[in-house]
XYZ file of C-alpha atoms in Angstrom:
366
model
C 0.000 0.000 0.000
C 1.747 3.123 -1.208
C 0.984 6.686 -2.047
C 2.812 9.464 -3.793
C 3.673 12.768 -2.134
C 5.631 15.688 -3.562
C 7.495 17.447 -0.792
C 10.167 20.088 -1.229
C 10.717 19.085 -4.855
C 11.183 15.452 -3.899
C 8.874 12.470 -4.224
C 7.770 10.353 -1.289
C 5.270 7.559 -0.797
C 2.680 7.690 1.953
C -0.289 5.513 2.957
C -3.033 8.017 3.860
C -3.922 11.653 3.921
C -2.236 13.268 6.917
C -0.846 16.622 8.000
C 2.479 17.064 6.238
C 3.519 15.732 3.913
C 0.624 13.287 3.896
C -2.048 15.968 3.646
C -0.769 16.680 0.147
C -2.098 13.427 -1.296
C -4.853 10.846 -0.845
C -5.035 7.266 -1.995
C -7.361 4.325 -1.834
C -6.316 1.913 0.883
C -6.281 -1.056 -1.485
C -4.177 0.511 -4.262
C -1.243 -1.746 -5.074
C 0.289 -0.003 -8.075
C 0.880 3.459 -9.474
C -1.238 3.092 -12.602
C -4.230 4.590 -10.833
C -2.343 7.459 -9.202
C -4.199 10.100 -11.187
C -7.519 8.925 -9.755
C -6.429 9.365 -6.143
C -3.582 11.851 -6.082
C -4.190 15.419 -4.901
C -1.379 17.927 -4.901
C -1.832 20.934 -2.627
C 0.140 24.100 -3.136
C 0.348 25.403 0.432
C 3.583 27.348 0.445
C 1.585 30.325 1.753
C 1.396 28.453 5.046
C 5.124 28.845 5.618
C 4.690 32.618 5.527
C 1.210 33.081 6.986
C 1.629 30.995 10.141
C 5.105 32.180 11.221
C 4.223 35.842 10.619
C 0.805 35.690 12.282
C 2.049 33.607 15.215
C 4.925 36.039 15.718
C 2.535 38.993 15.891
C 0.300 37.141 18.325
C 3.311 36.174 20.429
C 4.692 39.715 20.701
C 1.390 41.533 21.204
C -0.293 38.831 23.261
C 2.655 38.318 25.585
C 2.885 42.040 26.313
C -0.854 42.400 26.995
C -1.199 39.261 29.071
C 1.967 39.981 31.059
C 0.550 43.419 31.869
C -2.779 41.908 32.866
C -1.089 39.323 35.091
C 1.009 42.006 36.751
C -2.029 44.142 37.559
C -4.059 41.156 38.774
C -1.325 39.675 40.953
C 0.394 42.802 42.282
C -2.210 45.579 42.001
C -5.423 43.820 42.937
C -5.867 43.634 46.702
C -9.175 41.825 46.792
C -9.776 38.939 44.405
C -13.443 38.858 43.475
C -14.968 35.964 41.487
C -14.515 37.923 38.258
C -10.837 38.459 39.153
C -10.328 34.723 39.686
C -11.849 33.844 36.317
C -9.862 36.589 34.643
C -6.627 35.327 36.213
C -7.237 31.799 34.918
C -8.171 33.108 31.478
C -4.977 35.154 31.365
C -2.937 32.144 32.451
C -4.459 30.081 29.629
C -3.647 32.781 27.109
C -0.102 33.194 28.424
C 0.687 29.465 28.393
C -0.822 29.229 24.924
C 1.357 32.082 23.697
C 4.505 30.464 25.126
C 4.031 27.471 22.781
C 4.061 29.685 19.692
C 7.858 30.220 19.318
C 8.353 26.486 18.733
C 5.592 26.413 16.128
C 6.945 29.584 14.517
C 10.313 27.887 14.054
C 8.675 24.670 12.839
C 6.541 26.286 10.151
C 9.236 28.760 9.130
C 11.521 25.768 8.530
C 8.773 24.238 6.352
C 7.640 21.492 8.707
C 10.992 20.168 9.851
C 10.709 19.455 13.590
C 14.137 19.794 15.261
C 13.117 18.420 18.669
C 12.137 15.051 20.107
C 8.788 13.278 19.819
C 7.889 13.800 23.531
C 8.435 17.525 23.053
C 6.220 17.474 19.943
C 3.504 15.821 22.015
C 3.949 18.358 24.813
C 3.729 21.388 22.515
C 0.603 20.112 20.768
C -0.939 19.205 24.127
C -0.252 22.636 25.649
C -1.405 24.379 22.476
C -4.864 22.818 22.507
C -5.214 22.607 26.295
C -4.821 26.338 26.704
C -6.866 27.100 23.592
C -9.874 25.249 24.984
C -9.145 26.447 28.485
C -9.553 29.999 27.185
C -12.891 29.115 25.623
C -14.230 27.575 28.835
C -13.089 30.436 31.058
C -14.639 32.910 28.620
C -17.826 30.925 29.066
C -17.473 31.158 32.863
C -16.988 34.914 32.713
C -20.096 35.285 30.544
C -22.117 33.150 32.974
C -20.812 35.177 35.904
C -21.784 38.451 34.262
C -25.160 37.029 33.256
C -26.044 36.032 36.822
C -24.955 39.415 38.193
C -26.931 41.438 35.647
C -30.068 39.364 35.200
C -30.359 38.033 38.776
C -28.565 40.672 40.894
C -30.225 39.878 44.238
C -29.832 36.103 43.995
C -26.283 36.444 42.742
C -25.304 37.950 46.106
C -25.731 34.438 47.518
C -24.811 32.336 44.456
C -21.522 33.980 43.580
C -18.471 33.859 45.861
C -14.709 33.747 45.527
C -14.619 30.256 47.030
C -17.045 28.893 44.448
C -15.131 30.594 41.668
C -11.951 28.828 42.820
C -13.724 25.456 42.883
C -15.138 26.013 39.405
C -11.681 26.997 38.124
C -10.065 23.853 39.532
C -12.831 21.709 38.028
C -12.415 23.361 34.640
C -8.658 22.801 34.606
C -9.170 19.130 35.506
C -11.796 18.771 32.776
C -9.603 20.398 30.126
C -6.536 18.329 31.034
C -8.581 15.135 30.949
C -10.203 15.905 27.593
C -6.912 16.935 25.977
C -4.827 14.044 27.330
C -5.455 11.912 24.187
C -3.389 14.488 22.284
C -0.350 12.985 24.011
C -1.203 9.710 22.267
C -2.264 11.009 18.866
C 0.533 13.548 18.383
C 3.675 11.978 17.022
C 6.528 12.521 14.630
C 7.686 10.738 11.517
C 11.023 10.960 9.733
C 10.828 11.418 5.980
C 14.123 11.624 4.097
C 15.932 13.429 6.889
C 12.996 15.705 7.708
C 10.899 15.242 10.809
C 7.148 15.866 10.723
C 5.376 16.826 13.965
C 1.737 16.052 13.264
C -0.861 18.637 14.195
C -3.492 15.892 14.122
C -1.967 12.417 14.157
C -0.197 9.934 11.926
C -2.241 8.872 8.867
C -3.081 5.380 10.125
C -4.732 6.852 13.262
C -6.681 9.593 11.514
C -10.068 7.835 11.692
C -9.781 7.470 15.462
C -8.566 11.035 15.767
C -11.582 12.266 13.795
C -13.948 10.745 16.365
C -11.991 12.288 19.230
C -11.738 15.704 17.561
C -15.472 15.758 16.863
C -16.299 14.988 20.493
C -13.921 17.709 21.715
C -15.396 20.260 19.313
C -18.894 19.589 20.642
C -18.030 19.501 24.356
C -15.424 22.252 24.459
C -16.541 24.618 21.738
C -20.111 24.119 20.504
C -21.735 23.938 23.943
C -19.715 26.824 25.463
C -20.392 28.872 22.344
C -24.146 28.401 22.746
C -23.905 29.363 26.419
C -21.929 32.516 25.597
C -24.365 33.535 22.860
C -27.448 32.986 25.016
C -26.028 34.638 28.144
C -24.754 37.713 26.346
C -27.946 38.015 24.331
C -30.046 37.972 27.513
C -27.694 40.488 29.133
C -28.111 42.883 26.212
C -31.891 42.636 26.479
C -31.743 43.205 30.231
C -29.420 46.196 29.977
C -31.532 47.784 27.260
C -34.738 47.411 29.303
C -36.132 50.858 30.309
C -36.260 50.141 34.043
C -32.832 48.572 34.456
C -30.339 50.484 36.594
C -32.823 53.116 37.774
C -31.376 52.983 41.268
C -27.897 53.566 39.907
C -29.128 56.459 37.776
C -30.614 58.205 40.810
C -27.407 57.932 42.824
C -24.647 57.788 40.237
C -26.125 60.136 37.648
C -24.565 60.262 34.211
C -21.637 58.006 35.108
C -23.975 55.069 35.790
C -25.685 55.511 32.419
C -22.362 55.685 30.642
C -21.272 52.512 32.394
C -24.452 50.834 31.266
C -23.850 51.842 27.649
C -20.263 50.700 27.855
C -21.366 47.345 29.225
C -23.642 46.823 26.228
C -20.808 47.684 23.857
C -18.467 45.320 25.676
C -20.929 42.458 25.349
C -21.276 43.096 21.636
C -17.500 43.104 21.226
C -17.240 39.841 23.168
C -19.777 38.170 20.906
C -18.049 39.468 17.804
C -14.615 38.391 19.023
C -15.872 34.920 19.929
C -17.523 34.475 16.547
C -14.575 35.853 14.569
C -11.824 34.042 16.461
C -13.169 30.622 17.377
C -16.171 29.945 15.133
C -14.393 30.139 11.732
C -11.532 27.987 13.018
C -13.756 25.189 14.273
C -16.144 25.243 11.320
C -13.358 25.072 8.749
C -11.417 22.465 10.687
C -14.479 20.238 11.016
C -15.237 20.619 7.316
C -11.650 19.831 6.335
C -11.462 16.737 8.529
C -14.804 15.484 7.209
C -13.768 15.934 3.588
C -10.465 14.176 4.289
C -12.361 11.214 5.681
C -14.813 11.083 2.780
C -11.991 11.363 0.272
C -10.242 8.467 1.976
C -13.374 6.319 1.902
C -14.400 7.139 -1.668
C -12.172 9.499 -3.670
C -14.804 9.867 -6.363
C -17.093 11.749 -3.956
C -14.675 14.554 -3.073
C -12.716 16.420 -5.722
C -9.147 17.542 -5.165
C -10.138 21.183 -5.667
C -12.762 20.978 -2.937
C -10.361 19.277 -0.552
C -7.655 21.825 -1.264
C -10.059 24.739 -0.759
C -11.124 23.376 2.624
C -7.495 22.848 3.618
C -6.576 26.421 2.718
C -9.604 27.817 4.573
C -8.707 25.818 7.669
C -5.122 27.028 7.706
C -6.115 30.638 7.091
C -8.404 30.575 10.138
C -5.732 29.177 12.462
C -4.299 32.639 13.231
C -7.806 33.902 14.035
C -8.081 31.449 16.930
C -4.673 32.544 18.188
C -5.595 36.220 17.961
C -8.143 35.763 20.737
C -5.288 35.678 23.259
C -4.587 39.304 22.318
C -8.222 40.353 22.668
C -9.013 38.824 26.062
C -6.897 41.172 28.236
C -8.392 44.227 26.543
C -11.988 43.085 26.784
C -12.110 41.598 30.265
C -9.546 43.446 32.282
C -8.175 46.731 30.999
C -11.526 48.048 29.785
C -13.361 46.521 32.725
C -11.456 48.575 35.246
C -13.201 51.796 34.218
C -16.601 50.173 34.573
C -15.914 48.940 38.063
C -14.493 52.228 39.254
C -17.518 54.163 38.020
C -20.147 51.823 39.413
C -18.705 51.118 42.871
C -19.419 54.615 44.152
C -22.669 53.703 45.871
C -24.197 54.087 49.298
C -23.601 50.866 51.242
C -26.511 51.351 53.618
C -29.420 50.199 51.390
C -30.158 46.930 49.659
C -30.338 48.506 46.231
C -26.887 49.944 46.735
C -25.506 46.516 47.607
C -26.958 45.170 44.384
C -25.400 48.010 42.408
C -22.014 47.334 43.964
C -22.314 43.657 43.110
C -23.233 44.539 39.544
C -20.018 46.517 39.317
C -18.030 43.315 39.838
C -19.855 41.685 36.926
C -19.276 44.513 34.454
């Protein structure tokens, strides 16, 4: 069982469609000669990847590291009291920072045109950390949206539901869940030597792709689709609540114009969060799922999927990779730096009345 792959102006033979170089060709599993190569062979011209990914990852690394380092400094050294929102923000920033720290190795790898200079265990570790912190960011974004939703839509009840202790427990549970769900990456990720070049698979080796497809689909549903629905619903309900005529009347009486401005800013922040989530994570997961599905169908029956369609899906998937990474640059701006102004303007309330206590609690959510 052989397959033909053109890689760096050389010819190799490979059994299935894989990442690199295997993603550049597909063959029927039962093919025993090269006379039918034209019926199965797909050549992808993806040299753009060796420019797009190193450049985009470098920008994300420089900008994201600076922003997240600043956010961590303010949270750790300038925040005296850690509220539930602070705890979630700290964990989100840690996810983004750890994610960013994996990028230099991938920058070198893609800039060197998929020649992995390190060991297989290190390849597994980098891929594991990459996806662990990517999905950790998604889940903590979901937690922050839920936290804000409870504080805005159920302000009185949230005084009893929300606490720093519960936020810590939720954070520990989320980390355990993410590590458990991403642990199979340590099995699927592996390297393969091809004519002196070492491939570090982003997915897995070709012979394990079918199993990896099942795993990847389950992860996409549990760690992206469901959190995405929660974020959309929570932020949509928050927008409706904030735009209601009677909302924040107590704050308007006591805080005047500043309270109204904070309310308007909160609505804008929610809209930006929704847009960022949809632009960063949604295109990446949709295109990746489509690409993996077409790869599988092409492997099963090459006559069903044309090479042009498969190549188009591959290009779209790789173009959206930097979008998912860019979210690590957006998170500190959305949830910490901009949020400071909201809290400072809304916490100036009278602590003697119940309505004032609610207003102060709302300030921690916004």
